[in-house]
CSV table of C-alpha atoms in Angstrom, one decimal:
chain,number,residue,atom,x,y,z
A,24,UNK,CA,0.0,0.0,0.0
A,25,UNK,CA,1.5,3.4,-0.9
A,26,UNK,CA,2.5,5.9,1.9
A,27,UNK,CA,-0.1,7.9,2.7
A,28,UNK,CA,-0.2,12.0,3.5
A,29,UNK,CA,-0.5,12.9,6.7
A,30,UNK,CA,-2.4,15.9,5.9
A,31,UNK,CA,-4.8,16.7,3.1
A,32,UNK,CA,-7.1,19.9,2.3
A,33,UNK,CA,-9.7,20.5,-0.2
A,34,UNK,CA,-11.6,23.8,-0.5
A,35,UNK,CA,-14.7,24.1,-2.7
A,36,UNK,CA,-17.4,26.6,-3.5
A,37,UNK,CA,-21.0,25.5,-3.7
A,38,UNK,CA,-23.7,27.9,-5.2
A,39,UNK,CA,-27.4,29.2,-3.5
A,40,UNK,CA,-30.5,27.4,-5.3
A,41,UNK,CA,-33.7,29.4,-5.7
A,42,UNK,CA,-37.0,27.0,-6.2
A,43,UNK,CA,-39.3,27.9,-8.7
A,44,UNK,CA,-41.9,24.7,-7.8
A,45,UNK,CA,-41.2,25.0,-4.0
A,46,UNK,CA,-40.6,21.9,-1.5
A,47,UNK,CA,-42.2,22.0,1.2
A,48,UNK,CA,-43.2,19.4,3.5
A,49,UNK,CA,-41.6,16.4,4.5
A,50,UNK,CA,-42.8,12.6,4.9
A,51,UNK,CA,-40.1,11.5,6.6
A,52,UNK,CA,-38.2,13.7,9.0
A,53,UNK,CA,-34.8,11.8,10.1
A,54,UNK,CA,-33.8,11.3,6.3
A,55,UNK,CA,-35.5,14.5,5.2
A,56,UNK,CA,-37.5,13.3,2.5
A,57,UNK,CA,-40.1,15.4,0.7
A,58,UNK,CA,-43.9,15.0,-0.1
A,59,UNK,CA,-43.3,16.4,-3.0
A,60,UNK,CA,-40.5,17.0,-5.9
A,61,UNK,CA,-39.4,20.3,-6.4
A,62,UNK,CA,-37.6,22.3,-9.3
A,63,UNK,CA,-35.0,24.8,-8.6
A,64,UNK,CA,-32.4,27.4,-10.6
A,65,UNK,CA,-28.9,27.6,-9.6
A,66,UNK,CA,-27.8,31.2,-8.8
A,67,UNK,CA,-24.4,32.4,-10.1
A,68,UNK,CA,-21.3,31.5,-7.6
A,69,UNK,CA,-20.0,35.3,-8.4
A,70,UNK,CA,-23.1,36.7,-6.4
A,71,UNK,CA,-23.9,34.7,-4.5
A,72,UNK,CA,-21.7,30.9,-2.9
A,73,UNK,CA,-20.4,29.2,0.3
A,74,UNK,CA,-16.8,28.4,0.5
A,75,UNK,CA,-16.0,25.3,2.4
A,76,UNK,CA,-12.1,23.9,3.5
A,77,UNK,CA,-12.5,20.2,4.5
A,78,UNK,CA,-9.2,19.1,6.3
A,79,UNK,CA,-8.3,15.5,7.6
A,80,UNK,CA,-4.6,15.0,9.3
A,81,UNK,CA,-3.4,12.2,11.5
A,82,UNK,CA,-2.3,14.6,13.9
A,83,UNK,CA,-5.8,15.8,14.8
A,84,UNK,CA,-7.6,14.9,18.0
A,85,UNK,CA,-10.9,15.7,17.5
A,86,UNK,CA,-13.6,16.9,14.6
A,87,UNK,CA,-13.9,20.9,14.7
A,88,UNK,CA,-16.1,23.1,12.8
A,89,UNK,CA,-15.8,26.8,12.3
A,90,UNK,CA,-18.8,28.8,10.6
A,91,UNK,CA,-18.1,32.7,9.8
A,92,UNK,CA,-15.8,32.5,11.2
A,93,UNK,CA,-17.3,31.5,15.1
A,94,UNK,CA,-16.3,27.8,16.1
A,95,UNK,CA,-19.7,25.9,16.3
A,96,UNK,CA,-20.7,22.5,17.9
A,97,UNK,CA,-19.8,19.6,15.6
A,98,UNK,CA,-22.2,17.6,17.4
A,99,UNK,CA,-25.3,19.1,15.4
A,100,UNK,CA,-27.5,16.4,14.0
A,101,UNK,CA,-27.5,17.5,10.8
A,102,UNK,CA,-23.7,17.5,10.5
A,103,UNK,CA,-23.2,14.4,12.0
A,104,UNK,CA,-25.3,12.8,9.7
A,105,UNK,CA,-23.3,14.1,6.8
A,106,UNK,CA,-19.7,13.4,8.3
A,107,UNK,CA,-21.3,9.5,9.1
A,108,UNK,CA,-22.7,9.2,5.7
A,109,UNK,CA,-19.6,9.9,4.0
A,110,UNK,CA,-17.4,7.8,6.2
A,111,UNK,CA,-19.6,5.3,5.3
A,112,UNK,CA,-19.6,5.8,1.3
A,113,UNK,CA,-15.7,5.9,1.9
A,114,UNK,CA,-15.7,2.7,3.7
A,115,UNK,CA,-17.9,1.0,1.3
A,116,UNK,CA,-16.1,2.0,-1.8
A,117,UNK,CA,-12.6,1.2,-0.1
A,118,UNK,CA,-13.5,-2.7,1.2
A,119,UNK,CA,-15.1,-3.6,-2.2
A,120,UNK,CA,-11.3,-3.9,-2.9
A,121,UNK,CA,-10.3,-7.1,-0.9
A,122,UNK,CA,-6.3,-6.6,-1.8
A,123,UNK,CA,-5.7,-3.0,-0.7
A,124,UNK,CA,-6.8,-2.6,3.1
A,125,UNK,CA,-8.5,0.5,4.4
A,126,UNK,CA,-6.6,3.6,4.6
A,127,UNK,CA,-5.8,4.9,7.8
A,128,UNK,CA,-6.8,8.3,6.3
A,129,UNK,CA,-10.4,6.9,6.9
A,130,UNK,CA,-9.9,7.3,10.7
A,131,UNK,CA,-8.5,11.3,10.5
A,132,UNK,CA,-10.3,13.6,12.4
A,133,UNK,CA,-11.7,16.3,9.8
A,134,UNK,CA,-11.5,20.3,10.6
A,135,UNK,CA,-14.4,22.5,8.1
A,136,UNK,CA,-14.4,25.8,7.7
A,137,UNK,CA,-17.2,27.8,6.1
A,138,UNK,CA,-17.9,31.2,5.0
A,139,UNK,CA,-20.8,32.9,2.8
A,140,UNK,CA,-20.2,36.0,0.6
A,141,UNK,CA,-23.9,37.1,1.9
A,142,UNK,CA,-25.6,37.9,4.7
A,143,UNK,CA,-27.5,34.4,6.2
A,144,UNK,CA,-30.2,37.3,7.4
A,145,UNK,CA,-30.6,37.9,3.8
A,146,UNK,CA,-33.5,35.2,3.4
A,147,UNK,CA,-31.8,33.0,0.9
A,148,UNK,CA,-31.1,29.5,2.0
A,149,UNK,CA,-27.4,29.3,3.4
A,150,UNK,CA,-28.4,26.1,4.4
A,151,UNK,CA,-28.7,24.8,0.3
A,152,UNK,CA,-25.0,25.9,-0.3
A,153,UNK,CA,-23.5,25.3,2.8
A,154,UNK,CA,-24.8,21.3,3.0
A,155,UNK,CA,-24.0,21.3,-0.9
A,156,UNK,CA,-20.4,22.8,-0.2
A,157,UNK,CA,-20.0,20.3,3.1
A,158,UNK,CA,-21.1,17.3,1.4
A,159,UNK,CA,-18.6,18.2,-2.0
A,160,UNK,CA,-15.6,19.4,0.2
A,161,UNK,CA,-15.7,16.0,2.2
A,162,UNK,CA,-16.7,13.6,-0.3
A,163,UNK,CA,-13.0,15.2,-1.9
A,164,UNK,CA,-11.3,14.8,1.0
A,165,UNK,CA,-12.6,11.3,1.9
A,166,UNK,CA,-12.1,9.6,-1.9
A,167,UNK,CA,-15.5,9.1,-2.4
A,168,UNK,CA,-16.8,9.6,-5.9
A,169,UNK,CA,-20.4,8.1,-5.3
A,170,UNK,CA,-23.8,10.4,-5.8
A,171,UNK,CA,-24.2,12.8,-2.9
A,172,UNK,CA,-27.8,13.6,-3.1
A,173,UNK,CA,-28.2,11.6,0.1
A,174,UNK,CA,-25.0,13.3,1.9
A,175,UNK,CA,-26.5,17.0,1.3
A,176,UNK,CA,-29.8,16.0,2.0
A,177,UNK,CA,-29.0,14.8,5.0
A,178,UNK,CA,-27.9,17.8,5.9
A,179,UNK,CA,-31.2,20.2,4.6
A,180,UNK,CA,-33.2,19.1,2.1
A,181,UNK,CA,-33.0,21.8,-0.5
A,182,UNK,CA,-28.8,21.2,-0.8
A,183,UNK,CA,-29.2,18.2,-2.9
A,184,UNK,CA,-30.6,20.8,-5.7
A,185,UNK,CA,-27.3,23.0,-5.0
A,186,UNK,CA,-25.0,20.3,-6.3
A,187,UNK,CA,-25.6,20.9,-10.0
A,188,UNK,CA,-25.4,24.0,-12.0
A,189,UNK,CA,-28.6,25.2,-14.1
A,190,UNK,CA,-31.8,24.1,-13.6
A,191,UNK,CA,-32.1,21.0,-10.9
A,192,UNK,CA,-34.9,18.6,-10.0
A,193,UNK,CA,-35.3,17.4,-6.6
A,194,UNK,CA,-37.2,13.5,-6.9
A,195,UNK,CA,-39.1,13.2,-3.9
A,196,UNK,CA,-38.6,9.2,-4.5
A,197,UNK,CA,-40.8,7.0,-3.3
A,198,UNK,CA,-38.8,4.1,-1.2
A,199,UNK,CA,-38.5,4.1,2.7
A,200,UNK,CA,-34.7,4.7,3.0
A,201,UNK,CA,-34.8,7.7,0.3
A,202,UNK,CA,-32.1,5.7,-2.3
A,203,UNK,CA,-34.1,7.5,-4.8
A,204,UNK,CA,-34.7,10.6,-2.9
A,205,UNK,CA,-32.5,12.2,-5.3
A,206,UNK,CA,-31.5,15.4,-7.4
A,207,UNK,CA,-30.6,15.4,-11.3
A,208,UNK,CA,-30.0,18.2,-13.3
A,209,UNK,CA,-32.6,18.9,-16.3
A,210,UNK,CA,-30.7,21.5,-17.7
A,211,UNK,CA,-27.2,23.3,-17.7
A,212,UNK,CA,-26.3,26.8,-17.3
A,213,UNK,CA,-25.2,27.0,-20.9
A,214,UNK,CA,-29.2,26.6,-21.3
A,215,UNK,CA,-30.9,29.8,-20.8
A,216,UNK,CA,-27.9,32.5,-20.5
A,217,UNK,CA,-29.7,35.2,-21.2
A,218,UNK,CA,-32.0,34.6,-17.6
A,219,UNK,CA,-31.6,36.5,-15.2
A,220,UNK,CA,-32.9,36.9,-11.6
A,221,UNK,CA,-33.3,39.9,-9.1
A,222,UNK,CA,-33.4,39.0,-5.7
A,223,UNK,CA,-35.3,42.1,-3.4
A,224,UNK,CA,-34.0,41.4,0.2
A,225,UNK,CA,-36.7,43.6,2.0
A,226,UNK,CA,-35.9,42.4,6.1
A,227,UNK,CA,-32.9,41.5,7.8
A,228,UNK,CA,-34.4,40.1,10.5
A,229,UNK,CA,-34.5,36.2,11.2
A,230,UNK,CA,-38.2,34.8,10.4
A,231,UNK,CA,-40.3,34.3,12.9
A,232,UNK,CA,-41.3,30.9,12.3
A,233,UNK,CA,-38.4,28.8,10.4
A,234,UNK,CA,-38.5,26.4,8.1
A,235,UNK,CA,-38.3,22.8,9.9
A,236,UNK,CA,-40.6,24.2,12.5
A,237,UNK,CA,-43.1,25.8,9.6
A,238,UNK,CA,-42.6,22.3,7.4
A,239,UNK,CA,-43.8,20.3,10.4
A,240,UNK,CA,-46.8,22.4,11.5
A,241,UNK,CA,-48.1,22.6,8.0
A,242,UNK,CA,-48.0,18.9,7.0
A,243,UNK,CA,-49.7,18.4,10.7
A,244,UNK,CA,-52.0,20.8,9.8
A,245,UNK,CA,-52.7,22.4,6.4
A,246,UNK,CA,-55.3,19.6,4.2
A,247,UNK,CA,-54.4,22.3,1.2
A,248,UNK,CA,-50.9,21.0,1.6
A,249,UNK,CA,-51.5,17.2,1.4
A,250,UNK,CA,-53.6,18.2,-1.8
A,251,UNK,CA,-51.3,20.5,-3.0
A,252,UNK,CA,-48.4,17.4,-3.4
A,253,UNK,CA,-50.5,15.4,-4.1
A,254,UNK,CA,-53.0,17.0,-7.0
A,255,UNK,CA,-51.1,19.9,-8.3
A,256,UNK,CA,-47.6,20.0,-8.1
A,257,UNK,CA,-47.0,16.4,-10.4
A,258,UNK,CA,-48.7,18.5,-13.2
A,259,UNK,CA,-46.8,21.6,-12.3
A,260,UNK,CA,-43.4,19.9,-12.6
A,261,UNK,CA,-43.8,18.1,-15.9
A,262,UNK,CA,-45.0,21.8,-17.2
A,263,UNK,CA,-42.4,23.8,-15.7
A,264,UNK,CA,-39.7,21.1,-16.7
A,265,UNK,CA,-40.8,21.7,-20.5
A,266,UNK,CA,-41.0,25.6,-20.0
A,267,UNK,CA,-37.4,25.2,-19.2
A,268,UNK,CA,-36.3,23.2,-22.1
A,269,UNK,CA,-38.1,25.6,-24.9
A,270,UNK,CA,-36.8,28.5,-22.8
A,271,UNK,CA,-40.3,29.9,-22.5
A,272,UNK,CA,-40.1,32.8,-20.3
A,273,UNK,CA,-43.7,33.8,-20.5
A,274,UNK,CA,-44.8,30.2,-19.4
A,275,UNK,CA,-42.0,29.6,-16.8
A,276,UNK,CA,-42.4,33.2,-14.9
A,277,UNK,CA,-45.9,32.7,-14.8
A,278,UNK,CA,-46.1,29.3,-13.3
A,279,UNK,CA,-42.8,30.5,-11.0
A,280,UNK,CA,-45.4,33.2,-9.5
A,281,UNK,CA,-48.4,31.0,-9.3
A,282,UNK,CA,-46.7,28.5,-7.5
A,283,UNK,CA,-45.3,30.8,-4.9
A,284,UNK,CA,-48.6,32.3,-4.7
A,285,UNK,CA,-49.5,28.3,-3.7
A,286,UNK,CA,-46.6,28.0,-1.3
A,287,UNK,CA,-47.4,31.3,0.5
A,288,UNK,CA,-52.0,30.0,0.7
A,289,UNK,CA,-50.0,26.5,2.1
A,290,UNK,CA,-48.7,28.6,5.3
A,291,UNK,CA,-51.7,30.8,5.8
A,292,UNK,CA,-53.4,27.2,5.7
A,293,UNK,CA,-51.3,26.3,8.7
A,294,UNK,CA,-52.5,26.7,12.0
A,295,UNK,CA,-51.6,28.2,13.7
A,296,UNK,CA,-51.0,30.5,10.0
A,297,UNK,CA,-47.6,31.4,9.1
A,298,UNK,CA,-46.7,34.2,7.4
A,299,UNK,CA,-43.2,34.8,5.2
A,300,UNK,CA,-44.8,37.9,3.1
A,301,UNK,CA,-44.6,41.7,4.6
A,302,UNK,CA,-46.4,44.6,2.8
A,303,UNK,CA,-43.0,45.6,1.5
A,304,UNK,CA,-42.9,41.7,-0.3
A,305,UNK,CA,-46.9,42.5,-1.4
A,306,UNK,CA,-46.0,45.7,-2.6
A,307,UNK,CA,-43.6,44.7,-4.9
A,308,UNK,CA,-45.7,41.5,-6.1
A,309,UNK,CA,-48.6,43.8,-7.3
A,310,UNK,CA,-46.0,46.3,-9.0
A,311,UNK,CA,-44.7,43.0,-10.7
A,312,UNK,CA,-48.2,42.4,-11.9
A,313,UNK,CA,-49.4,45.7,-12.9
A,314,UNK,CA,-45.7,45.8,-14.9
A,315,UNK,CA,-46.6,42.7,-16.3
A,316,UNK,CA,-50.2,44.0,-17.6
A,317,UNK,CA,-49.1,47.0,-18.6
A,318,UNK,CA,-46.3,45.4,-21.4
A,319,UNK,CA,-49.2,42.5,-22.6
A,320,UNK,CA,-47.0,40.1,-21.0
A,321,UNK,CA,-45.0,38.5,-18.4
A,322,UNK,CA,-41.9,40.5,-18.6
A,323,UNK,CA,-40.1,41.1,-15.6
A,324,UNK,CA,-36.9,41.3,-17.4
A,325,UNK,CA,-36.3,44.7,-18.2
A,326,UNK,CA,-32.8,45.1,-16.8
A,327,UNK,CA,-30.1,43.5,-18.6
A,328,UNK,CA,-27.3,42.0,-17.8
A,329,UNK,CA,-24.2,42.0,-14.8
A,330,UNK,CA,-23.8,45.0,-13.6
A,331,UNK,CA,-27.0,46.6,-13.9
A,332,UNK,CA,-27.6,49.9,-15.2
A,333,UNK,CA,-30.3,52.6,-14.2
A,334,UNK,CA,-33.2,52.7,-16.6
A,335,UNK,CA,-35.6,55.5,-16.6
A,336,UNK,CA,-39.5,55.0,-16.4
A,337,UNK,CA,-41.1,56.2,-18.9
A,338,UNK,CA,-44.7,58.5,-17.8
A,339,UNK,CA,-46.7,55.4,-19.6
A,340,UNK,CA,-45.1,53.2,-16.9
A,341,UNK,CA,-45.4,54.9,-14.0
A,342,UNK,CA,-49.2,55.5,-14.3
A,343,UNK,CA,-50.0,52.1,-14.7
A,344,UNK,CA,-48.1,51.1,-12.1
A,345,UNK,CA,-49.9,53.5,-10.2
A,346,UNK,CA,-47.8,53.2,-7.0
A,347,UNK,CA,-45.7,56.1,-4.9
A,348,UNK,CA,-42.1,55.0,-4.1
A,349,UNK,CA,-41.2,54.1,-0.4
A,350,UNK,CA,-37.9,54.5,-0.3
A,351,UNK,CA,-35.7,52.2,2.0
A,352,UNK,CA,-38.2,49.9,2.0
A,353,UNK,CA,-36.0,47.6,0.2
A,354,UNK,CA,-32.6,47.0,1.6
A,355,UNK,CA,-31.0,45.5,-1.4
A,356,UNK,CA,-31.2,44.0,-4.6
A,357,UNK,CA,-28.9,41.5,-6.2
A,358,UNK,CA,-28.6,41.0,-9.7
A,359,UNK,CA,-27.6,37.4,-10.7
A,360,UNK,CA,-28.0,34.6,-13.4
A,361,UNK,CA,-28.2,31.2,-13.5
A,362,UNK,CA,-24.9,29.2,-13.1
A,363,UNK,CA,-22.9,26.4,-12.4
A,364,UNK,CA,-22.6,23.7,-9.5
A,365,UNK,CA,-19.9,23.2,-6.9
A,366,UNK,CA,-16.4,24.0,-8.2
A,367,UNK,CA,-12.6,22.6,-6.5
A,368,UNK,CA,-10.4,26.0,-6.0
A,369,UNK,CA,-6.9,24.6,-6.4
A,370,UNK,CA,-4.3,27.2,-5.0
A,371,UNK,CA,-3.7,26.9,-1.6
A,372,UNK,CA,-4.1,30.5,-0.8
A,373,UNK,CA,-7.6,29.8,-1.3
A,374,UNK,CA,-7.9,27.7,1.8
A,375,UNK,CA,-9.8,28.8,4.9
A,376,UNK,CA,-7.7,26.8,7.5
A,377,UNK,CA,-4.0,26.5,6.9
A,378,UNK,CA,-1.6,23.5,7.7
A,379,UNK,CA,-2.3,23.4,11.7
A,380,UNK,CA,-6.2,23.0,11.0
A,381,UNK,CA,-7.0,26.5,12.8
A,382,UNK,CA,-9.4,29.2,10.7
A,383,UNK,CA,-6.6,31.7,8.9
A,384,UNK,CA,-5.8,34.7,10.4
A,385,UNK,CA,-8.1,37.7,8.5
A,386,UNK,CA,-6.2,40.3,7.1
């Protein structure tokens, strides 16, 4: 058996996910599996990514984790049950060969370090690209080369959709364990170029009510939601799937809206209701809509491309929107596109923890 390192790092980048057919729900809790399939667009890593260092040595003691910078408990559930399921893939792919004995790498300790290049208040789901990025750095680190749908999933749901580029389906599956609880992509980046997607953050603040939590009380709770897997979104997925491949913008912003429109009834269905809208998020979906009317057609892509320039409104415009502006009511926009999945950075500059597994000092 060759010699092996003492010491190996990976860093990788994983990008945020946006769903445009929305999961929500889940059948089985401990393996996170979904009561429905969802349908997501990968946002471009130069917005918006997580950037994860995965290091293993034989000189470590323990398993550490460092988030933002803060050291946080490696005990969480969640991340245990990624750092077991890999171990396990890596196990499993290594005794298949009955000549070449496990490698003692197997038993190194593992530091992590993660950072985002956006605020987690923002609303977006850190979760997505910080699972997707965990799952890619450690599966690199650990040899194993096997699908890691189940890995990310483990971790939240919504990261299996962040390990491919483009446009991703989420299989809700059908079997017990979740084998086939998986995401595949249905179309690349290369796709739909031209696409573009503006993200309005209009709070800061943490949500009242979050996600597991509002999951749990609404498949308890909400009969809209059991009909809603069950009776709408199948259709909605096979549409939206073929707006995608004929690039048909009208078709595919259209259902995107309806669908959130669905999502949003699902939590006022919830008792007790749940609420994720403010009237700064209403605001801007009727000025959507009367933009929309106004051009014939579902347009929302008037600015183009990265960065974006100021357009001026003409008077046509601004009557039929019919709105005054309120300013500050949105903190920030970011303009992005769609892109690609997890990427390796190779120079070591890039990596978060340096060769004694402690966070680098920030310049």
């Amino acid at each position: 058996m060759a010699s092996e390192k003492p010491y190996l790092a990976v860093t990788c980048t994983a990008p945020v996910n946006i769903a445009v057919i929305k999961y929500w729900g889940k059948r089985d809790e401990e393996l996170i599996l979904p009561i429905n399939s969802s349908l997501s667009v990968t946002l471009h890593q130069d917005q918006l990514k997580t950037t994860t260092t995965a290091v293993i040595s034989k000189d470590f003691t323990e398993d550490r984790i460092w988030l933002n910078g803060r050291e946080e408990d490696i005990g969480q559930p969640r991340i245990q049950a990624c750092l077991r399921e890999i171990r396990r893939l890596a196990r499993k792919r290594r005794s298949g060969d009955e000549e070449d004995p496990l490698p003692l790498s197997l038993n190194y300790k593992v530091h992590v370090a993660s950072v985002n290049n956006f605020p987690t208040a923002a609303g977006l789901a850190s979760s997505a690209s910080g699972y997707a990025c965990l799952a890619y750095a450690l599966a690199r680190v650990y040899g194993v080369e096997s699908d890691l749908s189940e890995v990310a999933r483990r971790g939240s749901g919504s990261a299996c959709r962040s390990l491919y580029g483009g446009f991703v389906e989420w299989q809700m599956g059908e079997q017990a364990d979740g084998k086939d609880s998986v995401a595949r992509q249905v179309a690349p980046e290369s796709h739909w170029p031209e696409l573009r997607v503006l993200i309005l953050v209009v709070s800061a603040e943490k949500k009242l009510t979050g996600s597991t939590v509002g999951m749990q009380t609404s498949v308890e709770t909400s009969p809209l939601l059991r009909f809603r897997a069950e009776a709408v979104v199948p259709a909605r997925m096979a549409e939206m799937i073929r707006y995608v491949k004929e690039r048909n913008f009208q078709g595919f912003g259209e259902l995107t809206m309806k669908d959130s429109n669905q999502f949003h009834a699902t939590c006022l269905d919830t008792f007790p209701p749940i609420s994720y809208l403010n009237d700064t998020s209403r605001r801007i979906i009727h000025l959507v809509h009367r933009f929309n009317a106004h051009h014939g057609q579902t347009k929302a892509r008037f600015l183009k491309g990265l960065p974006v320039k100021p357009g001026r409104l003409s008077d046509e415009l601004k009557a039929a929107l019919g709105m005054d502006p309120t300013p500050g009511s949105i903190k920030y926009i970011i303009a992005t596109q769609v892109g690609p999945g997890p990427q390796i950075l190779d120079h070591p500059h890039a990596h978060l923890l340096g060769p004694d597994g402690l966070p680098k000092p920030t310049v």
